[in-house]
Amino acid sequence: MSPSLPLHFLFTVAVALTSPVASHFSSSTSSPLPESAPSLSDWRSARATYYAASDPRDAVGGACGYGDLVKAGYGMATVGLSEALFERGQICGACFQLRCVEDLRWCIPGTSIIVTVTNFCAPNYGFTADGGGRCNPPNKHFVLPIEAFEKIAIWKAGNMPVQYRRIKCRKEGGVRYTISGYGIYLSVLISNVAGAGDVSAVKIKGSRTGWLSMGRNWGQNWHINADLNNQALSFEVTSSDGVTITSYNVAPKNWNFGQTFEGKQFES
């Protein structure tokens, strides 16, 4: 089998050698999401491959919008999902536990990894789903940095059978809000989300406004057209399991585009 991934991502996959946030390779303290949550808490079958970045530009990117994964705190504990799992980016930020199965030649016994969804593996319709189009529907496929892949299997394994399940995310610090835009156009990247990990709804409130619903732009970038300049900003964030947290006055009234602020965190 080929030791490298020949597919092309929709966006550049991000590589980070270290992570200041608790994105763990160990799985001993994480727990599956409750069955009532929109989760994949039971072990299910998939396949996994890896990539090794050869271009310095690979340090920034990802279809979820997190940008530089070092600064965002995700490090190498990340994964790109095939179309069958990616949910058009709504699942960005969710956490999965993976373990190698079935192949005693390549699996590292008794190991598993925990990764956060940060990217998308685009279909390659030049191949069939079982003839080289690894990320084509209906394949459930995980693409890992080689540093993560080698935690559960020897790199020569290439395209490996794995089992996966959705678990709660554990993060250090609060939810982060990175503000960009211009004029009355406001875009907010929401990252470092614990609990379910993926965000399903966001509201924003200026000190002179009521609560305003934001729309998903792409991945975990949310936007709104509203004059919120010179106002302290509060956020109401709902995760995919229906839990909502409210963080008041996260950004002071003198906030500027390009700044990142930290609010309350979900329970993990």
PDB file of C-alpha atoms in Angstrom:
ATOM      1  CA  MET A   1       0.000   0.000   0.000  1.00  0.00           C
ATOM      2  CA  SER A   2       1.092   3.566  -0.608  1.00  0.00           C
ATOM      3  CA  PRO A   3       2.502   5.292   2.517  1.00  0.00           C
ATOM      4  CA  SER A   4       1.235   8.708   1.470  1.00  0.00           C
ATOM      5  CA  LEU A   5      -2.053  10.292   0.596  1.00  0.00           C
ATOM      6  CA  PRO A   6      -2.426  11.185  -3.089  1.00  0.00           C
ATOM      7  CA  LEU A   7      -5.660  13.075  -2.681  1.00  0.00           C
ATOM      8  CA  HIS A   8      -6.011  16.850  -2.766  1.00  0.00           C
ATOM      9  CA  PHE A   9      -7.720  18.709   0.038  1.00  0.00           C
ATOM     10  CA  LEU A  10     -10.271  21.404  -0.634  1.00  0.00           C
ATOM     11  CA  PHE A  11      -8.156  23.629   1.568  1.00  0.00           C
ATOM     12  CA  THR A  12      -4.553  23.360   2.696  1.00  0.00           C
ATOM     13  CA  VAL A  13      -4.170  21.034   5.646  1.00  0.00           C
ATOM     14  CA  ALA A  14      -2.662  22.655   8.680  1.00  0.00           C
ATOM     15  CA  VAL A  15       0.418  21.361  10.419  1.00  0.00           C
ATOM     16  CA  ALA A  16       1.527  22.257  13.938  1.00  0.00           C
ATOM     17  CA  LEU A  17       4.259  20.599  15.934  1.00  0.00           C
ATOM     18  CA  THR A  18       3.111  21.664  19.378  1.00  0.00           C
ATOM     19  CA  SER A  19      -0.150  22.646  20.983  1.00  0.00           C
ATOM     20  CA  PRO A  20      -0.720  25.034  23.918  1.00  0.00           C
ATOM     21  CA  VAL A  21      -4.258  23.745  24.309  1.00  0.00           C
ATOM     22  CA  ALA A  22      -5.208  20.323  25.649  1.00  0.00           C
ATOM     23  CA  SER A  23      -5.702  18.464  22.383  1.00  0.00           C
ATOM     24  CA  HIS A  24      -4.758  15.015  23.583  1.00  0.00           C
ATOM     25  CA  PHE A  25      -3.415  11.909  21.912  1.00  0.00           C
ATOM     26  CA  SER A  26      -4.256   9.978  25.072  1.00  0.00           C
ATOM     27  CA  SER A  27      -7.875   8.959  25.561  1.00  0.00           C
ATOM     28  CA  SER A  28      -8.036   7.671  29.115  1.00  0.00           C
ATOM     29  CA  THR A  29      -9.917  10.637  30.592  1.00  0.00           C
ATOM     30  CA  SER A  30     -12.380  11.365  27.814  1.00  0.00           C
ATOM     31  CA  SER A  31     -15.952  10.134  27.799  1.00  0.00           C
ATOM     32  CA  PRO A  32     -18.405   9.501  24.966  1.00  0.00           C
ATOM     33  CA  LEU A  33     -21.191  11.989  24.415  1.00  0.00           C
ATOM     34  CA  PRO A  34     -24.553  10.867  25.814  1.00  0.00           C
ATOM     35  CA  GLU A  35     -26.760   8.895  23.473  1.00  0.00           C
ATOM     36  CA  SER A  36     -29.230  11.801  23.425  1.00  0.00           C
ATOM     37  CA  ALA A  37     -26.573  14.010  21.811  1.00  0.00           C
ATOM     38  CA  PRO A  38     -26.014  14.109  18.050  1.00  0.00           C
ATOM     39  CA  SER A  39     -22.970  11.901  18.477  1.00  0.00           C
ATOM     40  CA  LEU A  40     -21.285   8.804  17.191  1.00  0.00           C
ATOM     41  CA  SER A  41     -20.586   7.450  20.662  1.00  0.00           C
ATOM     42  CA  ASP A  42     -20.543   3.781  19.616  1.00  0.00           C
ATOM     43  CA  TRP A  43     -17.453   2.420  17.923  1.00  0.00           C
ATOM     44  CA  ARG A  44     -17.908   2.396  14.152  1.00  0.00           C
ATOM     45  CA  SER A  45     -15.777   1.299  11.234  1.00  0.00           C
ATOM     46  CA  ALA A  46     -13.856   3.583   8.869  1.00  0.00           C
ATOM     47  CA  ARG A  47     -10.448   3.900   7.266  1.00  0.00           C
ATOM     48  CA  ALA A  48      -7.597   6.333   7.874  1.00  0.00           C
ATOM     49  CA  THR A  49      -4.625   7.632   5.941  1.00  0.00           C
ATOM     50  CA  TYR A  50      -2.045  10.294   6.689  1.00  0.00           C
ATOM     51  CA  TYR A  51      -0.335  13.264   5.140  1.00  0.00           C
ATOM     52  CA  ALA A  52       3.098  14.748   5.640  1.00  0.00           C
ATOM     53  CA  ALA A  53       3.373  18.441   4.813  1.00  0.00           C
ATOM     54  CA  SER A  54       6.121  19.390   2.386  1.00  0.00           C
ATOM     55  CA  ASP A  55       5.331  23.079   2.001  1.00  0.00           C
ATOM     56  CA  PRO A  56       5.694  25.740   4.740  1.00  0.00           C
ATOM     57  CA  ARG A  57       2.337  27.140   3.645  1.00  0.00           C
ATOM     58  CA  ASP A  58       0.729  23.987   5.016  1.00  0.00           C
ATOM     59  CA  ALA A  59       1.176  25.549   8.466  1.00  0.00           C
ATOM     60  CA  VAL A  60      -1.906  27.682   7.826  1.00  0.00           C
ATOM     61  CA  GLY A  61      -5.228  26.560   6.418  1.00  0.00           C
ATOM     62  CA  GLY A  62      -8.009  24.100   6.911  1.00  0.00           C
ATOM     63  CA  ALA A  63     -11.582  23.991   5.710  1.00  0.00           C
ATOM     64  CA  CYS A  64     -12.952  24.822   9.152  1.00  0.00           C
ATOM     65  CA  GLY A  65     -11.402  28.277   9.182  1.00  0.00           C
ATOM     66  CA  TYR A  66      -9.163  27.897  12.219  1.00  0.00           C
ATOM     67  CA  GLY A  67      -6.153  29.225  10.352  1.00  0.00           C
ATOM     68  CA  ASP A  68      -2.819  28.612  12.050  1.00  0.00           C
ATOM     69  CA  LEU A  69      -3.470  25.524  14.169  1.00  0.00           C
ATOM     70  CA  VAL A  70      -0.539  26.292  16.448  1.00  0.00           C
ATOM     71  CA  LYS A  71      -2.019  29.639  17.466  1.00  0.00           C
ATOM     72  CA  ALA A  72      -5.510  28.115  17.573  1.00  0.00           C
ATOM     73  CA  GLY A  73      -4.204  25.486  19.973  1.00  0.00           C
ATOM     74  CA  TYR A  74      -4.971  22.304  18.055  1.00  0.00           C
ATOM     75  CA  GLY A  75      -1.452  21.214  17.156  1.00  0.00           C
ATOM     76  CA  MET A  76      -1.081  17.827  15.462  1.00  0.00           C
ATOM     77  CA  ALA A  77      -4.144  16.318  17.167  1.00  0.00           C
ATOM     78  CA  THR A  78      -6.300  17.177  14.147  1.00  0.00           C
ATOM     79  CA  VAL A  79      -8.155  15.392  11.376  1.00  0.00           C
ATOM     80  CA  GLY A  80      -9.731  15.982   7.983  1.00  0.00           C
ATOM     81  CA  LEU A  81     -13.000  14.162   7.295  1.00  0.00           C
ATOM     82  CA  SER A  82     -14.454  12.752   4.113  1.00  0.00           C
ATOM     83  CA  GLU A  83     -17.695  14.152   2.734  1.00  0.00           C
ATOM     84  CA  ALA A  84     -19.743  11.395   4.391  1.00  0.00           C
ATOM     85  CA  LEU A  85     -18.672  12.707   7.813  1.00  0.00           C
ATOM     86  CA  PHE A  86     -17.949  16.409   7.284  1.00  0.00           C
ATOM     87  CA  GLU A  87     -21.563  17.664   7.351  1.00  0.00           C
ATOM     88  CA  ARG A  88     -20.694  20.688   5.191  1.00  0.00           C
ATOM     89  CA  GLY A  89     -18.465  22.001   7.958  1.00  0.00           C
ATOM     90  CA  GLN A  90     -21.027  21.951  10.742  1.00  0.00           C
ATOM     91  CA  ILE A  91     -18.998  19.275  12.542  1.00  0.00           C
ATOM     92  CA  CYS A  92     -15.865  21.450  12.674  1.00  0.00           C
ATOM     93  CA  GLY A  93     -14.452  21.427  16.206  1.00  0.00           C
ATOM     94  CA  ALA A  94     -15.905  18.044  17.182  1.00  0.00           C
ATOM     95  CA  CYS A  95     -13.618  15.425  18.714  1.00  0.00           C
ATOM     96  CA  PHE A  96     -13.170  11.794  17.759  1.00  0.00           C
ATOM     97  CA  GLN A  97     -11.319   8.889  19.285  1.00  0.00           C
ATOM     98  CA  LEU A  98      -9.668   6.528  16.795  1.00  0.00           C
ATOM     99  CA  ARG A  99      -8.040   3.141  17.191  1.00  0.00           C
ATOM    100  CA  CYS A 100      -6.366   0.848  14.707  1.00  0.00           C
ATOM    101  CA  VAL A 101      -8.025  -2.531  14.153  1.00  0.00           C
ATOM    102  CA  GLU A 102      -7.798  -5.754  12.172  1.00  0.00           C
ATOM    103  CA  ASP A 103      -4.207  -5.558  10.969  1.00  0.00           C
ATOM    104  CA  LEU A 104      -1.747  -6.937  13.512  1.00  0.00           C
ATOM    105  CA  ARG A 105       1.171  -6.214  11.186  1.00  0.00           C
ATOM    106  CA  TRP A 106       0.753  -2.453  11.432  1.00  0.00           C
ATOM    107  CA  CYS A 107      -1.436  -1.614  14.465  1.00  0.00           C
ATOM    108  CA  ILE A 108       0.215  -0.502  17.693  1.00  0.00           C
ATOM    109  CA  PRO A 109      -1.663  -2.581  20.310  1.00  0.00           C
ATOM    110  CA  GLY A 110      -3.593  -0.864  23.076  1.00  0.00           C
ATOM    111  CA  THR A 111      -3.359   2.630  21.618  1.00  0.00           C
ATOM    112  CA  SER A 112      -5.864   5.255  20.511  1.00  0.00           C
ATOM    113  CA  ILE A 113      -5.783   8.932  19.650  1.00  0.00           C
ATOM    114  CA  ILE A 114      -8.124  11.856  20.163  1.00  0.00           C
ATOM    115  CA  VAL A 115      -8.351  14.399  17.351  1.00  0.00           C
ATOM    116  CA  THR A 116     -10.317  17.554  16.604  1.00  0.00           C
ATOM    117  CA  VAL A 117     -11.985  18.111  13.228  1.00  0.00           C
ATOM    118  CA  THR A 118     -10.226  20.971  11.449  1.00  0.00           C
ATOM    119  CA  ASN A 119     -10.342  20.036   7.780  1.00  0.00           C
ATOM    120  CA  PHE A 120     -12.125  18.397   4.857  1.00  0.00           C
ATOM    121  CA  CYS A 121     -10.913  15.684   2.517  1.00  0.00           C
ATOM    122  CA  ALA A 122     -12.512  16.475  -0.820  1.00  0.00           C
ATOM    123  CA  PRO A 123     -13.868  13.706  -3.081  1.00  0.00           C
ATOM    124  CA  ASN A 124     -11.825  12.745  -6.103  1.00  0.00           C
ATOM    125  CA  TYR A 125     -14.336  11.626  -8.703  1.00  0.00           C
ATOM    126  CA  GLY A 126     -11.566  10.633 -11.069  1.00  0.00           C
ATOM    127  CA  PHE A 127     -11.556   7.409  -9.066  1.00  0.00           C
ATOM    128  CA  THR A 128     -14.300   5.154  -7.766  1.00  0.00           C
ATOM    129  CA  ALA A 129     -14.993   5.037  -4.050  1.00  0.00           C
ATOM    130  CA  ASP A 130     -13.306   1.643  -3.802  1.00  0.00           C
ATOM    131  CA  GLY A 131     -10.661   2.294  -6.422  1.00  0.00           C
ATOM    132  CA  GLY A 132      -8.612   5.212  -5.128  1.00  0.00           C
ATOM    133  CA  GLY A 133     -11.304   7.764  -4.245  1.00  0.00           C
ATOM    134  CA  ARG A 134     -10.786   7.296  -0.536  1.00  0.00           C
ATOM    135  CA  CYS A 135     -12.787  10.353   0.471  1.00  0.00           C
ATOM    136  CA  ASN A 136     -15.585   9.787  -2.042  1.00  0.00           C
ATOM    137  CA  PRO A 137     -19.090   9.072  -0.741  1.00  0.00           C
ATOM    138  CA  PRO A 138     -20.075   6.839   0.912  1.00  0.00           C
ATOM    139  CA  ASN A 139     -16.613   6.235   2.386  1.00  0.00           C
ATOM    140  CA  LYS A 140     -16.059   7.241   5.987  1.00  0.00           C
ATOM    141  CA  HIS A 141     -12.462   8.325   5.946  1.00  0.00           C
ATOM    142  CA  PHE A 142     -10.112  10.127   8.358  1.00  0.00           C
ATOM    143  CA  VAL A 143      -6.979  11.926   7.148  1.00  0.00           C
ATOM    144  CA  LEU A 144      -4.437  12.466   9.907  1.00  0.00           C
ATOM    145  CA  PRO A 145      -1.106  14.239  10.242  1.00  0.00           C
ATOM    146  CA  ILE A 146       1.551  11.541  10.159  1.00  0.00           C
ATOM    147  CA  GLU A 147       2.498  12.448  13.738  1.00  0.00           C
ATOM    148  CA  ALA A 148      -0.998  11.438  14.868  1.00  0.00           C
ATOM    149  CA  PHE A 149      -1.226   8.394  12.577  1.00  0.00           C
ATOM    150  CA  GLU A 150       1.978   6.958  14.016  1.00  0.00           C
ATOM    151  CA  LYS A 151       0.457   6.971  17.494  1.00  0.00           C
ATOM    152  CA  ILE A 152      -1.799   4.073  16.467  1.00  0.00           C
ATOM    153  CA  ALA A 153      -0.123   2.441  13.439  1.00  0.00           C
ATOM    154  CA  ILE A 154       3.182   2.098  11.636  1.00  0.00           C
ATOM    155  CA  TRP A 155       3.401   4.541   8.723  1.00  0.00           C
ATOM    156  CA  LYS A 156       3.868   1.741   6.171  1.00  0.00           C
ATOM    157  CA  ALA A 157       0.260   0.737   6.816  1.00  0.00           C
ATOM    158  CA  GLY A 158      -0.934   3.517   4.492  1.00  0.00           C
ATOM    159  CA  ASN A 159      -4.720   3.117   4.221  1.00  0.00           C
ATOM    160  CA  MET A 160      -5.703   1.486   7.533  1.00  0.00           C
ATOM    161  CA  PRO A 161      -8.960   0.062   8.892  1.00  0.00           C
ATOM    162  CA  VAL A 162      -9.871   1.952  12.079  1.00  0.00           C
ATOM    163  CA  GLN A 163     -12.708   2.287  14.531  1.00  0.00           C
ATOM    164  CA  TYR A 164     -13.933   5.691  15.640  1.00  0.00           C
ATOM    165  CA  ARG A 165     -16.382   7.249  18.059  1.00  0.00           C
ATOM    166  CA  ARG A 166     -17.471  10.761  18.891  1.00  0.00           C
ATOM    167  CA  ILE A 167     -16.343  11.950  22.327  1.00  0.00           C
ATOM    168  CA  LYS A 168     -16.444  15.108  24.380  1.00  0.00           C
ATOM    169  CA  CYS A 169     -13.699  17.643  23.749  1.00  0.00           C
ATOM    170  CA  ARG A 170     -11.457  18.797  26.571  1.00  0.00           C
ATOM    171  CA  LYS A 171      -9.841  22.204  26.182  1.00  0.00           C
ATOM    172  CA  GLU A 172      -7.864  24.538  28.407  1.00  0.00           C
ATOM    173  CA  GLY A 173      -9.166  28.044  28.919  1.00  0.00           C
ATOM    174  CA  GLY A 174     -12.365  29.490  27.551  1.00  0.00           C
ATOM    175  CA  VAL A 175     -14.062  29.625  24.170  1.00  0.00           C
ATOM    176  CA  ARG A 176     -12.166  32.008  21.891  1.00  0.00           C
ATOM    177  CA  TYR A 177     -13.687  34.674  19.680  1.00  0.00           C
ATOM    178  CA  THR A 178     -11.508  36.105  16.902  1.00  0.00           C
ATOM    179  CA  ILE A 179     -13.075  39.184  15.322  1.00  0.00           C
ATOM    180  CA  SER A 180     -12.471  40.232  11.743  1.00  0.00           C
ATOM    181  CA  GLY A 181     -14.323  42.203   9.084  1.00  0.00           C
ATOM    182  CA  TYR A 182     -14.692  45.846   8.102  1.00  0.00           C
ATOM    183  CA  GLY A 183     -17.222  48.600   8.712  1.00  0.00           C
ATOM    184  CA  ILE A 184     -20.514  47.045   9.768  1.00  0.00           C
ATOM    185  CA  TYR A 185     -19.555  43.588   8.496  1.00  0.00           C
ATOM    186  CA  LEU A 186     -18.464  41.453  11.443  1.00  0.00           C
ATOM    187  CA  SER A 187     -17.005  37.955  11.202  1.00  0.00           C
ATOM    188  CA  VAL A 188     -16.228  35.905  14.309  1.00  0.00           C
ATOM    189  CA  LEU A 189     -14.168  32.715  14.359  1.00  0.00           C
ATOM    190  CA  ILE A 190     -15.197  30.553  17.314  1.00  0.00           C
ATOM    191  CA  SER A 191     -12.517  28.120  18.478  1.00  0.00           C
ATOM    192  CA  ASN A 192     -11.232  26.129  21.461  1.00  0.00           C
ATOM    193  CA  VAL A 193     -14.708  24.773  22.205  1.00  0.00           C
ATOM    194  CA  ALA A 194     -15.011  22.020  24.813  1.00  0.00           C
ATOM    195  CA  GLY A 195     -17.944  19.645  25.302  1.00  0.00           C
ATOM    196  CA  ALA A 196     -19.584  18.748  21.987  1.00  0.00           C
ATOM    197  CA  GLY A 197     -16.940  20.888  20.265  1.00  0.00           C
ATOM    198  CA  ASP A 198     -19.037  21.920  17.271  1.00  0.00           C
ATOM    199  CA  VAL A 199     -21.195  25.042  17.288  1.00  0.00           C
ATOM    200  CA  SER A 200     -24.721  25.068  15.866  1.00  0.00           C
ATOM    201  CA  ALA A 201     -25.917  28.620  16.651  1.00  0.00           C
ATOM    202  CA  VAL A 202     -24.420  31.957  17.679  1.00  0.00           C
ATOM    203  CA  LYS A 203     -25.917  35.224  18.871  1.00  0.00           C
ATOM    204  CA  ILE A 204     -24.106  38.494  19.491  1.00  0.00           C
ATOM    205  CA  LYS A 205     -25.119  41.485  21.578  1.00  0.00           C
ATOM    206  CA  GLY A 206     -23.678  44.964  21.645  1.00  0.00           C
ATOM    207  CA  SER A 207     -23.982  47.119  24.725  1.00  0.00           C
ATOM    208  CA  ARG A 208     -26.598  49.164  22.853  1.00  0.00           C
ATOM    209  CA  THR A 209     -28.433  46.322  21.079  1.00  0.00           C
ATOM    210  CA  GLY A 210     -30.480  43.260  21.873  1.00  0.00           C
ATOM    211  CA  TRP A 211     -29.410  39.744  20.933  1.00  0.00           C
ATOM    212  CA  LEU A 212     -28.756  39.351  17.185  1.00  0.00           C
ATOM    213  CA  SER A 213     -28.478  36.006  15.406  1.00  0.00           C
ATOM    214  CA  MET A 214     -25.316  35.386  13.405  1.00  0.00           C
ATOM    215  CA  GLY A 215     -25.126  33.237  10.268  1.00  0.00           C
ATOM    216  CA  ARG A 216     -22.569  30.550   9.531  1.00  0.00           C
ATOM    217  CA  ASN A 217     -20.200  31.748   6.832  1.00  0.00           C
ATOM    218  CA  TRP A 218     -18.071  28.606   6.583  1.00  0.00           C
ATOM    219  CA  GLY A 219     -16.642  26.165   9.105  1.00  0.00           C
ATOM    220  CA  GLN A 220     -16.805  27.927  12.448  1.00  0.00           C
ATOM    221  CA  ASN A 221     -16.740  31.454  11.034  1.00  0.00           C
ATOM    222  CA  TRP A 222     -19.946  33.323  11.835  1.00  0.00           C
ATOM    223  CA  HIS A 223     -20.971  36.682  10.426  1.00  0.00           C
ATOM    224  CA  ILE A 224     -23.457  39.536  10.733  1.00  0.00           C
ATOM    225  CA  ASN A 225     -24.068  42.939   9.204  1.00  0.00           C
ATOM    226  CA  ALA A 226     -24.673  45.274  12.136  1.00  0.00           C
ATOM    227  CA  ASP A 227     -23.126  48.433  13.517  1.00  0.00           C
ATOM    228  CA  LEU A 228     -21.473  47.150  16.691  1.00  0.00           C
ATOM    229  CA  ASN A 229     -18.521  49.518  16.720  1.00  0.00           C
ATOM    230  CA  ASN A 230     -17.644  51.174  20.038  1.00  0.00           C
ATOM    231  CA  GLN A 231     -19.796  48.680  21.949  1.00  0.00           C
ATOM    232  CA  ALA A 232     -18.854  45.915  24.350  1.00  0.00           C
ATOM    233  CA  LEU A 233     -19.700  42.554  22.773  1.00  0.00           C
ATOM    234  CA  SER A 234     -21.411  39.579  24.404  1.00  0.00           C
ATOM    235  CA  PHE A 235     -21.907  36.128  22.860  1.00  0.00           C
ATOM    236  CA  GLU A 236     -24.436  33.337  23.209  1.00  0.00           C
ATOM    237  CA  VAL A 237     -23.141  30.062  21.743  1.00  0.00           C
ATOM    238  CA  THR A 238     -25.093  26.819  21.343  1.00  0.00           C
ATOM    239  CA  SER A 239     -23.295  23.558  20.661  1.00  0.00           C
ATOM    240  CA  SER A 240     -24.675  20.639  18.664  1.00  0.00           C
ATOM    241  CA  ASP A 241     -25.894  18.862  21.795  1.00  0.00           C
ATOM    242  CA  GLY A 242     -28.198  21.778  22.609  1.00  0.00           C
ATOM    243  CA  VAL A 243     -26.119  23.274  25.434  1.00  0.00           C
ATOM    244  CA  THR A 244     -25.890  27.086  25.470  1.00  0.00           C
ATOM    245  CA  ILE A 245     -23.387  29.310  27.219  1.00  0.00           C
ATOM    246  CA  THR A 246     -23.575  33.097  27.495  1.00  0.00           C
ATOM    247  CA  SER A 247     -20.481  35.238  27.915  1.00  0.00           C
ATOM    248  CA  TYR A 248     -21.156  38.893  28.696  1.00  0.00           C
ATOM    249  CA  ASN A 249     -18.851  41.759  27.708  1.00  0.00           C
ATOM    250  CA  VAL A 250     -16.252  39.421  26.214  1.00  0.00           C
ATOM    251  CA  ALA A 251     -14.846  42.228  24.075  1.00  0.00           C
ATOM    252  CA  PRO A 252     -14.567  45.754  25.528  1.00  0.00           C
ATOM    253  CA  LYS A 253     -16.078  48.669  23.669  1.00  0.00           C
ATOM    254  CA  ASN A 254     -12.688  49.623  22.227  1.00  0.00           C
ATOM    255  CA  TRP A 255     -12.195  46.236  20.497  1.00  0.00           C
ATOM    256  CA  ASN A 256     -10.509  46.153  17.094  1.00  0.00           C
ATOM    257  CA  PHE A 257     -10.622  43.821  14.107  1.00  0.00           C
ATOM    258  CA  GLY A 258      -7.975  41.112  14.371  1.00  0.00           C
ATOM    259  CA  GLN A 259      -8.256  40.698  18.121  1.00  0.00           C
ATOM    260  CA  THR A 260      -9.118  37.485  19.975  1.00  0.00           C
ATOM    261  CA  PHE A 261     -11.085  37.390  23.216  1.00  0.00           C
ATOM    262  CA  GLU A 262     -11.900  34.561  25.609  1.00  0.00           C
ATOM    263  CA  GLY A 263     -15.245  33.790  27.242  1.00  0.00           C
ATOM    264  CA  LYS A 264     -16.908  31.053  29.268  1.00  0.00           C
ATOM    265  CA  GLN A 265     -16.302  27.400  28.443  1.00  0.00           C
ATOM    266  CA  PHE A 266     -18.586  24.385  28.001  1.00  0.00           C
ATOM    267  CA  GLU A 267     -18.302  21.521  30.466  1.00  0.00           C
ATOM    268  CA  SER A 268     -16.316  18.541  29.241  1.00  0.00           C
TER     269      SER A 268
END
